[in-house]
mmCIF file of C-alpha atoms in Angstrom:
data_model
loop_
_atom_site.group_PDB
_atom_site.id
_atom_site.type_symbol
_atom_site.label_atom_id
_atom_site.label_comp_id
_atom_site.label_asym_id
_atom_site.label_seq_id
_atom_site.Cartn_x
_atom_site.Cartn_y
_atom_site.Cartn_z
ATOM 1 C CA ALA A 25 -12.445 11.654 8.009
ATOM 2 C CA GLN A 26 -9.998 9.115 9.289
ATOM 3 C CA THR A 27 -6.511 8.900 7.838
ATOM 4 C CA VAL A 28 -3.621 6.483 8.224
ATOM 5 C CA THR A 29 -0.009 7.540 7.705
ATOM 6 C CA GLN A 30 3.027 5.347 7.202
ATOM 7 C CA SER A 31 6.048 7.620 6.986
ATOM 8 C CA GLN A 32 8.624 4.958 6.100
ATOM 9 C CA PRO A 33 8.302 3.977 2.412
ATOM 10 C CA GLU A 34 11.134 1.446 2.766
ATOM 11 C CA MET A 35 12.941 -0.305 5.598
ATOM 12 C CA SER A 36 15.706 -2.866 5.767
ATOM 13 C CA VAL A 37 16.670 -5.355 8.479
ATOM 14 C CA GLN A 38 19.278 -8.047 8.888
ATOM 15 C CA GLU A 39 18.061 -11.592 9.261
ATOM 16 C CA ALA A 40 17.499 -12.488 12.950
ATOM 17 C CA GLU A 41 17.385 -8.826 13.958
ATOM 18 C CA THR A 42 14.408 -6.758 15.122
ATOM 19 C CA VAL A 43 12.683 -4.042 13.124
ATOM 20 C CA THR A 44 9.873 -1.624 13.943
ATOM 21 C CA LEU A 45 7.479 -0.218 11.365
ATOM 22 C CA SER A 46 5.664 3.002 12.205
ATOM 23 C CA CYS A 47 2.038 3.965 11.719
ATOM 24 C CA THR A 48 0.046 6.935 12.903
ATOM 25 C CA TYR A 49 -3.630 7.605 12.389
ATOM 26 C CA ASP A 50 -6.098 10.381 12.846
ATOM 27 C CA THR A 51 -9.623 9.882 14.159
ATOM 28 C CA SER A 52 -12.144 11.466 16.453
ATOM 29 C CA GLU A 53 -13.686 8.117 17.324
ATOM 30 C CA SER A 54 -13.034 6.297 20.566
ATOM 31 C CA ASP A 55 -13.737 2.744 19.430
ATOM 32 C CA TYR A 56 -12.018 1.234 16.433
ATOM 33 C CA TYR A 57 -9.790 -1.564 15.176
ATOM 34 C CA LEU A 58 -6.245 -1.319 13.885
ATOM 35 C CA PHE A 59 -4.565 -3.867 11.678
ATOM 36 C CA TRP A 60 -1.266 -4.732 10.074
ATOM 37 C CA TYR A 61 -1.454 -6.566 6.771
ATOM 38 C CA LYS A 62 1.449 -8.154 4.923
ATOM 39 C CA GLN A 63 1.618 -8.270 1.129
ATOM 40 C CA PRO A 64 4.457 -10.502 -0.140
ATOM 41 C CA PRO A 65 5.551 -10.581 -3.790
ATOM 42 C CA SER A 66 2.617 -12.884 -4.543
ATOM 43 C CA ARG A 67 0.441 -9.830 -3.697
ATOM 44 C CA GLN A 68 -1.844 -11.858 -1.447
ATOM 45 C CA MET A 69 -2.917 -9.699 1.495
ATOM 46 C CA ILE A 70 -2.357 -11.505 4.782
ATOM 47 C CA LEU A 71 -3.596 -10.317 8.165
ATOM 48 C CA VAL A 72 -0.629 -10.142 10.526
ATOM 49 C CA ILE A 73 -2.095 -8.720 13.700
ATOM 50 C CA ARG A 74 -5.140 -6.881 15.018
ATOM 51 C CA GLN A 75 -5.672 -4.481 17.916
ATOM 52 C CA GLU A 76 -8.973 -3.394 19.422
ATOM 53 C CA ALA A 77 -8.797 0.194 20.639
ATOM 54 C CA TYR A 78 -10.594 -0.565 23.905
ATOM 55 C CA LYS A 79 -7.888 -3.030 24.893
ATOM 56 C CA GLN A 80 -4.921 -1.528 26.686
ATOM 57 C CA GLN A 81 -2.798 -4.647 26.277
ATOM 58 C CA ASN A 82 -0.697 -4.705 23.133
ATOM 59 C CA ALA A 83 -1.482 -7.535 20.732
ATOM 60 C CA THR A 84 1.125 -10.219 20.052
ATOM 61 C CA GLU A 85 1.263 -12.958 17.438
ATOM 62 C CA ASN A 86 4.408 -15.068 17.697
ATOM 63 C CA ARG A 87 7.277 -12.863 16.424
ATOM 64 C CA PHE A 88 4.966 -9.949 15.689
ATOM 65 C CA SER A 89 3.867 -7.442 18.313
ATOM 66 C CA VAL A 90 2.460 -3.960 18.337
ATOM 67 C CA ASN A 91 3.017 -0.850 20.403
ATOM 68 C CA PHE A 92 -0.410 0.784 20.598
ATOM 69 C CA GLN A 93 -0.385 4.307 21.982
ATOM 70 C CA LYS A 94 -4.011 5.472 21.863
ATOM 71 C CA ALA A 95 -3.436 9.011 23.092
ATOM 72 C CA ALA A 96 -0.633 9.536 20.615
ATOM 73 C CA LYS A 97 -2.613 7.742 17.860
ATOM 74 C CA SER A 98 0.356 5.562 17.116
ATOM 75 C CA PHE A 99 0.382 1.880 16.152
ATOM 76 C CA SER A 100 3.822 0.468 15.390
ATOM 77 C CA LEU A 101 4.641 -3.119 14.407
ATOM 78 C CA LYS A 102 7.694 -4.878 15.806
ATOM 79 C CA ILE A 103 9.047 -7.924 14.037
ATOM 80 C CA SER A 104 11.495 -9.936 16.130
ATOM 81 C CA ASP A 105 13.996 -12.484 14.838
ATOM 82 C CA SER A 106 13.369 -11.344 11.256
ATOM 83 C CA GLN A 107 13.251 -14.058 8.621
ATOM 84 C CA LEU A 108 13.721 -13.924 4.860
ATOM 85 C CA GLY A 109 10.027 -14.731 4.474
ATOM 86 C CA ASP A 110 9.127 -11.516 6.278
ATOM 87 C CA ALA A 111 10.199 -9.498 3.242
ATOM 88 C CA ALA A 112 7.030 -7.855 1.985
ATOM 89 C CA MET A 113 4.990 -4.669 1.813
ATOM 90 C CA TYR A 114 3.326 -3.972 5.151
ATOM 91 C CA PHE A 115 0.135 -1.964 5.382
ATOM 92 C CA CYS A 116 -1.359 -0.388 8.458
ATOM 93 C CA ALA A 117 -5.154 -0.114 8.398
ATOM 94 C CA TYR A 118 -7.950 1.416 10.450
ATOM 95 C CA ARG A 119 -11.590 0.438 10.798
ATOM 96 C CA SER A 120 -14.319 2.128 12.775
ATOM 97 C CA ALA A 121 -16.173 0.001 15.306
ATOM 98 C CA ASP A 122 -19.251 2.207 15.280
ATOM 99 C CA GLY A 123 -21.547 0.194 13.064
ATOM 100 C CA GLY A 124 -22.225 -0.897 9.514
ATOM 101 C CA GLY A 125 -22.206 0.664 6.101
ATOM 102 C CA ALA A 126 -19.268 2.792 5.144
ATOM 103 C CA THR A 127 -17.806 2.518 8.612
ATOM 104 C CA ASN A 128 -16.999 -1.108 7.921
ATOM 105 C CA LYS A 129 -14.407 -0.189 5.356
ATOM 106 C CA LEU A 130 -10.714 -0.507 5.993
ATOM 107 C CA ILE A 131 -8.673 2.657 5.550
ATOM 108 C CA PHE A 132 -5.111 1.876 4.536
ATOM 109 C CA GLY A 133 -1.804 3.635 4.805
ATOM 110 C CA THR A 134 0.513 3.784 1.802
ATOM 111 C CA GLY A 135 2.644 0.896 2.985
ATOM 112 C CA THR A 136 6.231 0.185 4.041
ATOM 113 C CA LEU A 137 8.378 -2.093 1.903
ATOM 114 C CA LEU A 138 10.498 -4.269 4.173
ATOM 115 C CA ALA A 139 13.666 -5.896 2.874
ATOM 116 C CA VAL A 140 15.370 -8.632 4.888
ATOM 117 C CA GLN A 141 19.109 -8.996 4.322
ATOM 118 C CA PRO A 142 20.692 -12.445 4.773
ATOM 119 C CA ASP B 27 -10.880 -24.553 2.116
ATOM 120 C CA GLY B 28 -12.808 -21.352 2.629
ATOM 121 C CA GLY B 29 -11.633 -18.369 0.726
ATOM 122 C CA ILE B 30 -12.040 -15.807 -1.998
ATOM 123 C CA THR B 31 -11.377 -16.553 -5.642
ATOM 124 C CA GLN B 32 -10.614 -13.764 -8.072
ATOM 125 C CA SER B 33 -10.351 -14.273 -11.805
ATOM 126 C CA PRO B 34 -8.671 -13.757 -14.090
ATOM 127 C CA LYS B 35 -5.242 -13.183 -12.577
ATOM 128 C CA TYR B 36 -4.236 -10.964 -15.508
ATOM 129 C CA LEU B 37 -6.582 -8.985 -17.762
ATOM 130 C CA PHE B 38 -5.915 -6.745 -20.709
ATOM 131 C CA ARG B 39 -8.355 -4.100 -21.839
ATOM 132 C CA LYS B 40 -8.465 -2.186 -25.057
ATOM 133 C CA GLU B 41 -9.403 1.462 -25.124
ATOM 134 C CA GLY B 42 -13.184 1.931 -24.920
ATOM 135 C CA GLN B 43 -13.854 -1.608 -23.778
ATOM 136 C CA ASN B 44 -15.739 -2.734 -20.672
ATOM 137 C CA VAL B 45 -14.246 -5.619 -18.700
ATOM 138 C CA THR B 46 -15.552 -7.571 -15.727
ATOM 139 C CA LEU B 47 -13.495 -8.889 -12.852
ATOM 140 C CA SER B 48 -14.874 -11.868 -10.980
ATOM 141 C CA CYS B 49 -14.921 -12.317 -7.202
ATOM 142 C CA GLU B 50 -16.427 -15.401 -5.547
ATOM 143 C CA GLN B 51 -16.388 -16.312 -1.866
ATOM 144 C CA ASN B 52 -17.377 -19.421 0.096
ATOM 145 C CA LEU B 53 -16.926 -17.862 3.521
ATOM 146 C CA ASN B 54 -20.627 -17.019 3.935
ATOM 147 C CA HIS B 55 -19.776 -13.385 4.662
ATOM 148 C CA ASP B 56 -22.432 -10.748 4.036
ATOM 149 C CA ALA B 57 -19.958 -7.922 3.440
ATOM 150 C CA MET B 58 -17.791 -7.747 0.341
ATOM 151 C CA TYR B 59 -15.458 -5.037 -0.919
ATOM 152 C CA TRP B 60 -13.485 -3.998 -3.987
ATOM 153 C CA TYR B 61 -10.198 -2.140 -3.583
ATOM 154 C CA ARG B 62 -7.837 -0.675 -6.123
ATOM 155 C CA GLN B 63 -4.083 -0.677 -5.473
ATOM 156 C CA ASP B 64 -1.696 1.724 -7.183
ATOM 157 C CA PRO B 65 2.002 2.126 -6.404
ATOM 158 C CA GLY B 66 2.567 4.539 -3.535
ATOM 159 C CA GLN B 67 -1.128 4.990 -2.807
ATOM 160 C CA GLY B 68 -2.096 2.034 -0.695
ATOM 161 C CA LEU B 69 -5.528 0.525 -1.230
ATOM 162 C CA ARG B 70 -8.547 2.628 -2.083
ATOM 163 C CA LEU B 71 -12.164 1.511 -1.782
ATOM 164 C CA ILE B 72 -14.161 1.334 -5.028
ATOM 165 C CA TYR B 73 -17.462 -0.286 -3.992
ATOM 166 C CA TYR B 74 -18.795 -2.301 -1.113
ATOM 167 C CA SER B 75 -21.839 -4.433 -0.405
ATOM 168 C CA GLN B 76 -23.243 -5.260 3.000
ATOM 169 C CA ILE B 77 -25.991 -7.574 1.764
ATOM 170 C CA VAL B 78 -27.367 -9.187 -1.384
ATOM 171 C CA ASN B 79 -28.979 -6.759 -3.841
ATOM 172 C CA ASP B 80 -27.444 -3.761 -2.129
ATOM 173 C CA PHE B 81 -24.149 -1.970 -2.706
ATOM 174 C CA GLN B 82 -22.643 1.437 -2.068
ATOM 175 C CA LYS B 83 -20.016 3.619 -3.695
ATOM 176 C CA GLY B 84 -16.664 3.882 -2.060
ATOM 177 C CA ASP B 85 -14.078 6.618 -2.436
ATOM 178 C CA ILE B 86 -13.253 6.129 -6.124
ATOM 179 C CA ALA B 87 -16.386 4.651 -7.736
ATOM 180 C CA GLU B 88 -16.382 6.725 -10.927
ATOM 181 C CA GLY B 89 -15.967 4.547 -13.992
ATOM 182 C CA TYR B 90 -16.825 1.328 -12.159
ATOM 183 C CA SER B 91 -20.003 -0.663 -11.583
ATOM 184 C CA VAL B 92 -20.892 -3.716 -9.497
ATOM 185 C CA SER B 93 -23.730 -6.132 -8.836
ATOM 186 C CA ARG B 94 -24.594 -8.376 -5.904
ATOM 187 C CA GLU B 95 -27.199 -10.858 -7.075
ATOM 188 C CA LYS B 96 -25.851 -13.695 -4.946
ATOM 189 C CA LYS B 97 -24.191 -13.715 -1.554
ATOM 190 C CA GLU B 98 -21.203 -15.567 -2.994
ATOM 191 C CA SER B 99 -20.512 -13.258 -5.916
ATOM 192 C CA PHE B 100 -19.527 -9.598 -6.264
ATOM 193 C CA PRO B 101 -18.277 -8.854 -9.807
ATOM 194 C CA LEU B 102 -16.687 -5.533 -10.708
ATOM 195 C CA THR B 103 -17.048 -3.997 -14.175
ATOM 196 C CA VAL B 104 -14.468 -1.482 -15.299
ATOM 197 C CA THR B 105 -16.219 0.689 -17.858
ATOM 198 C CA SER B 106 -14.834 2.828 -20.651
ATOM 199 C CA ALA B 107 -15.541 5.845 -18.448
ATOM 200 C CA GLN B 108 -12.632 4.842 -16.192
ATOM 201 C CA LYS B 109 -9.796 6.813 -17.779
ATOM 202 C CA ASN B 110 -6.910 5.231 -15.914
ATOM 203 C CA PRO B 111 -7.878 1.623 -15.200
ATOM 204 C CA THR B 112 -4.407 0.095 -15.128
ATOM 205 C CA ALA B 113 -4.013 -1.128 -11.543
ATOM 206 C CA PHE B 114 -4.155 -4.126 -9.246
ATOM 207 C CA TYR B 115 -7.656 -4.941 -8.018
ATOM 208 C CA LEU B 116 -8.368 -6.745 -4.768
ATOM 209 C CA CYS B 117 -11.649 -8.202 -3.592
ATOM 210 C CA ALA B 118 -12.290 -8.808 0.092
ATOM 211 C CA ALA B 119 -14.990 -10.274 2.289
ATOM 212 C CA GLY B 120 -15.107 -9.854 5.926
ATOM 213 C CA LEU B 121 -16.080 -9.406 9.423
ATOM 214 C CA PRO B 122 -15.448 -6.311 11.522
ATOM 215 C CA TYR B 123 -12.323 -7.787 13.069
ATOM 216 C CA GLY B 124 -10.618 -8.654 9.804
ATOM 217 C CA TYR B 125 -11.036 -9.175 6.106
ATOM 218 C CA THR B 126 -10.029 -12.061 3.889
ATOM 219 C CA PHE B 127 -8.636 -10.957 0.545
ATOM 220 C CA GLY B 128 -8.529 -12.644 -2.812
ATOM 221 C CA SER B 129 -5.284 -12.994 -4.736
ATOM 222 C CA GLY B 130 -6.087 -10.055 -7.002
ATOM 223 C CA THR B 131 -6.437 -9.209 -10.693
ATOM 224 C CA ARG B 132 -3.871 -7.182 -12.552
ATOM 225 C CA LEU B 133 -5.628 -5.052 -15.214
ATOM 226 C CA THR B 134 -3.632 -3.426 -17.974
ATOM 227 C CA VAL B 135 -4.835 -1.161 -20.758
ATOM 228 C CA VAL B 136 -3.299 -1.997 -24.135
#
């Protein structure tokens, strides 16, 4: 079974600085998706960024980028120029790309709570 | 706007009572999911449905039931058999490359 591990329960960053959140996963599959979701105090889950495992190029969305290391099964999120609105719980998630049914489910890590200091 | 609507936002359940959480979507997605969120445990899958009139148990289905009579609706019932129902419940609908989540229901046992 696939697992997702986030080893940093809490992180803190100064406004305008850069922070990296770590995520590792375990799978025997070769094709899958990886995601970072943001959950602010409102508790609405927001998709931040997505990476397809078959793509070697790291995904980027404005100030958010990932470092995807497939062999190491590592998927870290870098937030550049941190803003107060980035303060939230961040979840790493895995989804198999091998078909329907139970493989469509997202498997989540336990989350990293990011604080942004002014 | 397309999205997922969960209601109510807050729900209180007495011991031995069944309660139903509503989830409605206008995204025209076939797949819908219910997750439970507890502090320090991330999100865990309760039930999912890939198509109308069909649904499957997730990782923690005991004490819960669902129905999928319409594509737009996927209600979750928390039964009296669920011994620790206090949690935050999230409904999602989605495509393989990303889900859309509702805003959640906070259930508390009183």
